[in-house]
Amino acid sequence: MANEIYNTSWWGTALDTARTAGTNPDFFGSQIKLLTSEQDNLVTNGSFDTDSDWTKGAGWTISGGKASSDGTNSPLDQYSITTIGKTYKVDITVTDMTTSSVNVRLGSSADDKIGEITSNGTYTFYGKVASSTTLRIRSATGFDGSVDNVSVKEIGGNTNNSDE
């Protein structure tokens, strides 16, 4: 496969990059990366530079460039940033975690959970908004830790090749 030729005018940068690197492209991963890399972050103040733009439940504080929970089982919300029926990529960093876990939801109910984090690190989740336009970060059962670098980007285009 050393001399495969890809039509970069149709698939764009993902294939051109794969061809230049001498690898076969990962079509799905490349599409998702292309579809989200140029999108705006829909979260306001996702780096928690100020104590604004988030609705903090009991036990949440914003200070020092992060949002921290003291273990109280409550949400940290940002309202009206998504659209029902659309799919999104959510990136989040968790630090200083000492107990429990934290859920990431594209909506306000437990059914809207797209991921659960049980240790420090940076995570990426994908989900489709079903019933609420709220981004919710919620202590699962006494999360004691901090979150930072929260990003929500719409996955544009049609990635399943169907005629919706």
PDB file of C-alpha atoms in Angstrom:
ATOM      1  CA  MET A   1       0.000   0.000   0.000  1.00  0.00           C
ATOM      2  CA  ALA A   2       3.022   2.266  -0.221  1.00  0.00           C
ATOM      3  CA  ASN A   3       1.841   4.083  -3.344  1.00  0.00           C
ATOM      4  CA  GLU A   4      -1.856   4.514  -2.665  1.00  0.00           C
ATOM      5  CA  ILE A   5      -3.319   7.725  -3.974  1.00  0.00           C
ATOM      6  CA  TYR A   6      -6.121   9.466  -2.122  1.00  0.00           C
ATOM      7  CA  ASN A   7      -8.312  12.149  -3.602  1.00  0.00           C
ATOM      8  CA  THR A   8      -7.645  14.888  -1.071  1.00  0.00           C
ATOM      9  CA  SER A   9      -9.989  17.311  -2.802  1.00  0.00           C
ATOM     10  CA  TRP A  10     -12.937  15.261  -1.539  1.00  0.00           C
ATOM     11  CA  TRP A  11     -11.779  14.007   1.889  1.00  0.00           C
ATOM     12  CA  GLY A  12      -9.596  16.995   2.684  1.00  0.00           C
ATOM     13  CA  THR A  13      -6.865  17.362   5.218  1.00  0.00           C
ATOM     14  CA  ALA A  14      -7.421  14.035   6.985  1.00  0.00           C
ATOM     15  CA  LEU A  15      -6.417  11.988   3.968  1.00  0.00           C
ATOM     16  CA  ASP A  16      -3.673  14.338   2.914  1.00  0.00           C
ATOM     17  CA  THR A  17      -2.162  14.094   6.392  1.00  0.00           C
ATOM     18  CA  ALA A  18      -2.458  10.295   6.373  1.00  0.00           C
ATOM     19  CA  ARG A  19      -0.843  10.107   2.919  1.00  0.00           C
ATOM     20  CA  THR A  20       2.019  12.400   3.947  1.00  0.00           C
ATOM     21  CA  ALA A  21       2.639  10.419   7.124  1.00  0.00           C
ATOM     22  CA  GLY A  22       2.701   7.193   5.119  1.00  0.00           C
ATOM     23  CA  THR A  23      -0.217   5.657   7.009  1.00  0.00           C
ATOM     24  CA  ASN A  24      -3.655   4.519   6.051  1.00  0.00           C
ATOM     25  CA  PRO A  25      -6.288   6.988   7.225  1.00  0.00           C
ATOM     26  CA  ASP A  26      -8.721   6.274  10.030  1.00  0.00           C
ATOM     27  CA  PHE A  27     -11.816   7.545   8.229  1.00  0.00           C
ATOM     28  CA  PHE A  28     -14.154   7.762  11.220  1.00  0.00           C
ATOM     29  CA  GLY A  29     -11.613   9.310  13.600  1.00  0.00           C
ATOM     30  CA  SER A  30     -10.403  11.699  10.927  1.00  0.00           C
ATOM     31  CA  GLN A  31     -13.943  12.787  10.109  1.00  0.00           C
ATOM     32  CA  ILE A  32     -14.771  13.461  13.762  1.00  0.00           C
ATOM     33  CA  LYS A  33     -11.549  15.409  14.232  1.00  0.00           C
ATOM     34  CA  LEU A  34     -12.195  17.499  11.126  1.00  0.00           C
ATOM     35  CA  LEU A  35     -15.821  18.082  12.021  1.00  0.00           C
ATOM     36  CA  THR A  36     -15.049  19.303  15.532  1.00  0.00           C
ATOM     37  CA  SER A  37     -11.646  20.977  15.227  1.00  0.00           C
ATOM     38  CA  GLU A  38     -12.989  24.059  13.466  1.00  0.00           C
ATOM     39  CA  GLN A  39     -16.118  24.365  15.597  1.00  0.00           C
ATOM     40  CA  ASP A  40     -16.449  27.013  18.278  1.00  0.00           C
ATOM     41  CA  ASN A  41     -16.475  25.941  21.904  1.00  0.00           C
ATOM     42  CA  LEU A  42     -20.090  26.418  22.969  1.00  0.00           C
ATOM     43  CA  VAL A  43     -19.131  26.654  26.647  1.00  0.00           C
ATOM     44  CA  THR A  44     -18.566  30.140  27.998  1.00  0.00           C
ATOM     45  CA  ASN A  45     -15.731  30.306  30.530  1.00  0.00           C
ATOM     46  CA  GLY A  46     -14.783  26.634  30.146  1.00  0.00           C
ATOM     47  CA  SER A  47     -11.367  27.439  31.604  1.00  0.00           C
ATOM     48  CA  PHE A  48     -12.968  28.944  34.737  1.00  0.00           C
ATOM     49  CA  ASP A  49     -10.922  32.137  34.500  1.00  0.00           C
ATOM     50  CA  THR A  50     -13.705  34.006  36.317  1.00  0.00           C
ATOM     51  CA  ASP A  51     -16.528  33.051  38.659  1.00  0.00           C
ATOM     52  CA  SER A  52     -19.190  33.577  36.003  1.00  0.00           C
ATOM     53  CA  ASP A  53     -21.379  31.867  33.397  1.00  0.00           C
ATOM     54  CA  TRP A  54     -21.959  28.706  35.445  1.00  0.00           C
ATOM     55  CA  THR A  55     -24.773  27.875  37.843  1.00  0.00           C
ATOM     56  CA  LYS A  56     -23.145  26.300  40.872  1.00  0.00           C
ATOM     57  CA  GLY A  57     -24.978  23.864  43.095  1.00  0.00           C
ATOM     58  CA  ALA A  58     -24.192  23.538  46.796  1.00  0.00           C
ATOM     59  CA  GLY A  59     -20.532  22.778  47.415  1.00  0.00           C
ATOM     60  CA  TRP A  60     -19.200  24.056  44.060  1.00  0.00           C
ATOM     61  CA  THR A  61     -16.774  27.001  43.858  1.00  0.00           C
ATOM     62  CA  ILE A  62     -14.921  28.620  40.972  1.00  0.00           C
ATOM     63  CA  SER A  63     -11.478  29.928  41.814  1.00  0.00           C
ATOM     64  CA  GLY A  64      -7.896  29.685  40.592  1.00  0.00           C
ATOM     65  CA  GLY A  65      -8.858  28.628  37.069  1.00  0.00           C
ATOM     66  CA  LYS A  66     -10.987  25.624  38.003  1.00  0.00           C
ATOM     67  CA  ALA A  67     -14.352  24.615  39.406  1.00  0.00           C
ATOM     68  CA  SER A  68     -14.128  22.556  42.573  1.00  0.00           C
ATOM     69  CA  SER A  69     -16.615  20.421  44.448  1.00  0.00           C
ATOM     70  CA  ASP A  70     -16.314  19.762  48.186  1.00  0.00           C
ATOM     71  CA  GLY A  71     -18.087  16.408  48.011  1.00  0.00           C
ATOM     72  CA  THR A  72     -21.652  17.722  48.139  1.00  0.00           C
ATOM     73  CA  ASN A  73     -23.827  15.826  45.659  1.00  0.00           C
ATOM     74  CA  SER A  74     -24.917  18.723  43.432  1.00  0.00           C
ATOM     75  CA  PRO A  75     -24.572  19.946  39.830  1.00  0.00           C
ATOM     76  CA  LEU A  76     -22.499  22.511  38.008  1.00  0.00           C
ATOM     77  CA  ASP A  77     -24.555  23.682  35.037  1.00  0.00           C
ATOM     78  CA  GLN A  78     -24.330  25.814  31.941  1.00  0.00           C
ATOM     79  CA  TYR A  79     -27.720  26.356  30.337  1.00  0.00           C
ATOM     80  CA  SER A  80     -28.878  26.695  26.734  1.00  0.00           C
ATOM     81  CA  ILE A  81     -25.653  25.787  24.959  1.00  0.00           C
ATOM     82  CA  THR A  82     -26.773  22.776  22.910  1.00  0.00           C
ATOM     83  CA  THR A  83     -29.657  21.902  20.602  1.00  0.00           C
ATOM     84  CA  ILE A  84     -31.978  18.945  21.087  1.00  0.00           C
ATOM     85  CA  GLY A  85     -31.341  16.250  18.489  1.00  0.00           C
ATOM     86  CA  LYS A  86     -27.762  17.274  17.703  1.00  0.00           C
ATOM     87  CA  THR A  87     -24.585  15.380  18.611  1.00  0.00           C
ATOM     88  CA  TYR A  88     -21.677  16.880  20.529  1.00  0.00           C
ATOM     89  CA  LYS A  89     -18.108  16.183  21.576  1.00  0.00           C
ATOM     90  CA  VAL A  90     -17.360  17.082  25.211  1.00  0.00           C
ATOM     91  CA  ASP A  91     -13.818  17.453  26.545  1.00  0.00           C
ATOM     92  CA  ILE A  92     -13.135  17.873  30.266  1.00  0.00           C
ATOM     93  CA  THR A  93     -10.163  17.683  32.603  1.00  0.00           C
ATOM     94  CA  VAL A  94     -10.508  16.409  36.171  1.00  0.00           C
ATOM     95  CA  THR A  95      -7.853  17.130  38.814  1.00  0.00           C
ATOM     96  CA  ASP A  96      -7.476  16.910  42.575  1.00  0.00           C
ATOM     97  CA  MET A  97     -10.008  14.046  42.747  1.00  0.00           C
ATOM     98  CA  THR A  98      -9.900  12.357  46.114  1.00  0.00           C
ATOM     99  CA  THR A  99     -13.237  10.550  46.305  1.00  0.00           C
ATOM    100  CA  SER A 100     -16.120   9.192  44.239  1.00  0.00           C
ATOM    101  CA  SER A 101     -16.810  10.115  40.633  1.00  0.00           C
ATOM    102  CA  VAL A 102     -18.301  12.854  38.509  1.00  0.00           C
ATOM    103  CA  ASN A 103     -20.813  12.492  35.673  1.00  0.00           C
ATOM    104  CA  VAL A 104     -20.946  14.486  32.463  1.00  0.00           C
ATOM    105  CA  ARG A 105     -24.419  14.997  31.033  1.00  0.00           C
ATOM    106  CA  LEU A 106     -25.849  16.574  27.919  1.00  0.00           C
ATOM    107  CA  GLY A 107     -29.056  17.393  29.735  1.00  0.00           C
ATOM    108  CA  SER A 108     -30.241  17.624  33.302  1.00  0.00           C
ATOM    109  CA  SER A 109     -31.493  14.118  34.070  1.00  0.00           C
ATOM    110  CA  ALA A 110     -29.608  10.944  34.943  1.00  0.00           C
ATOM    111  CA  ASP A 111     -30.650   9.497  31.559  1.00  0.00           C
ATOM    112  CA  ASP A 112     -28.607  12.230  29.835  1.00  0.00           C
ATOM    113  CA  LYS A 113     -25.277  10.945  31.193  1.00  0.00           C
ATOM    114  CA  ILE A 114     -22.639  10.538  28.472  1.00  0.00           C
ATOM    115  CA  GLY A 115     -19.735   9.682  30.734  1.00  0.00           C
ATOM    116  CA  GLU A 116     -18.524   8.999  34.247  1.00  0.00           C
ATOM    117  CA  ILE A 117     -15.060   9.945  35.460  1.00  0.00           C
ATOM    118  CA  THR A 118     -13.451   8.052  38.337  1.00  0.00           C
ATOM    119  CA  SER A 119      -9.857   9.334  38.247  1.00  0.00           C
ATOM    120  CA  ASN A 120      -7.832  12.407  37.346  1.00  0.00           C
ATOM    121  CA  GLY A 121      -7.198  13.022  33.656  1.00  0.00           C
ATOM    122  CA  THR A 122      -8.535  14.531  30.464  1.00  0.00           C
ATOM    123  CA  TYR A 123     -11.566  12.840  28.925  1.00  0.00           C
ATOM    124  CA  THR A 124     -13.585  13.043  25.719  1.00  0.00           C
ATOM    125  CA  PHE A 125     -17.215  11.963  25.462  1.00  0.00           C
ATOM    126  CA  TYR A 126     -19.717  12.008  22.608  1.00  0.00           C
ATOM    127  CA  GLY A 127     -23.456  12.265  22.984  1.00  0.00           C
ATOM    128  CA  LYS A 128     -26.714  13.284  21.399  1.00  0.00           C
ATOM    129  CA  VAL A 129     -28.941  15.768  23.201  1.00  0.00           C
ATOM    130  CA  ALA A 130     -32.321  14.209  23.956  1.00  0.00           C
ATOM    131  CA  SER A 131     -34.366  16.454  26.218  1.00  0.00           C
ATOM    132  CA  SER A 132     -32.498  19.443  27.676  1.00  0.00           C
ATOM    133  CA  THR A 133     -30.001  22.005  26.373  1.00  0.00           C
ATOM    134  CA  THR A 134     -28.015  22.026  29.637  1.00  0.00           C
ATOM    135  CA  LEU A 135     -24.431  20.867  30.089  1.00  0.00           C
ATOM    136  CA  ARG A 136     -24.329  19.321  33.550  1.00  0.00           C
ATOM    137  CA  ILE A 137     -21.305  18.205  35.517  1.00  0.00           C
ATOM    138  CA  ARG A 138     -22.615  16.378  38.539  1.00  0.00           C
ATOM    139  CA  SER A 139     -21.086  14.729  41.516  1.00  0.00           C
ATOM    140  CA  ALA A 140     -22.086  11.076  41.355  1.00  0.00           C
ATOM    141  CA  THR A 141     -21.870  10.338  45.066  1.00  0.00           C
ATOM    142  CA  GLY A 142     -19.729  12.839  46.865  1.00  0.00           C
ATOM    143  CA  PHE A 143     -17.213  13.908  44.202  1.00  0.00           C
ATOM    144  CA  ASP A 144     -14.381  15.813  45.863  1.00  0.00           C
ATOM    145  CA  GLY A 145     -12.181  17.318  43.163  1.00  0.00           C
ATOM    146  CA  SER A 146     -11.914  19.908  40.414  1.00  0.00           C
ATOM    147  CA  VAL A 147     -12.802  20.280  36.742  1.00  0.00           C
ATOM    148  CA  ASP A 148     -11.215  22.487  34.107  1.00  0.00           C
ATOM    149  CA  ASN A 149     -10.908  22.998  30.347  1.00  0.00           C
ATOM    150  CA  VAL A 150     -14.529  22.130  29.595  1.00  0.00           C
ATOM    151  CA  SER A 151     -15.329  22.216  25.899  1.00  0.00           C
ATOM    152  CA  VAL A 152     -18.494  21.332  23.983  1.00  0.00           C
ATOM    153  CA  LYS A 153     -18.401  21.262  20.186  1.00  0.00           C
ATOM    154  CA  GLU A 154     -21.138  20.244  17.812  1.00  0.00           C
ATOM    155  CA  ILE A 155     -20.274  17.373  15.524  1.00  0.00           C
ATOM    156  CA  GLY A 156     -21.379  18.886  12.254  1.00  0.00           C
ATOM    157  CA  GLY A 157     -22.280  17.033   9.137  1.00  0.00           C
ATOM    158  CA  ASN A 158     -23.588  13.535   8.747  1.00  0.00           C
ATOM    159  CA  THR A 159     -21.096  10.917   9.939  1.00  0.00           C
ATOM    160  CA  ASN A 160     -23.244   7.832   9.358  1.00  0.00           C
ATOM    161  CA  ASN A 161     -23.597   8.161   5.546  1.00  0.00           C
ATOM    162  CA  SER A 162     -27.379   7.902   5.663  1.00  0.00           C
ATOM    163  CA  ASP A 163     -29.812  10.247   3.985  1.00  0.00           C
ATOM    164  CA  GLU A 164     -31.412  11.861   7.025  1.00  0.00           C
TER     165      GLU A 164
END
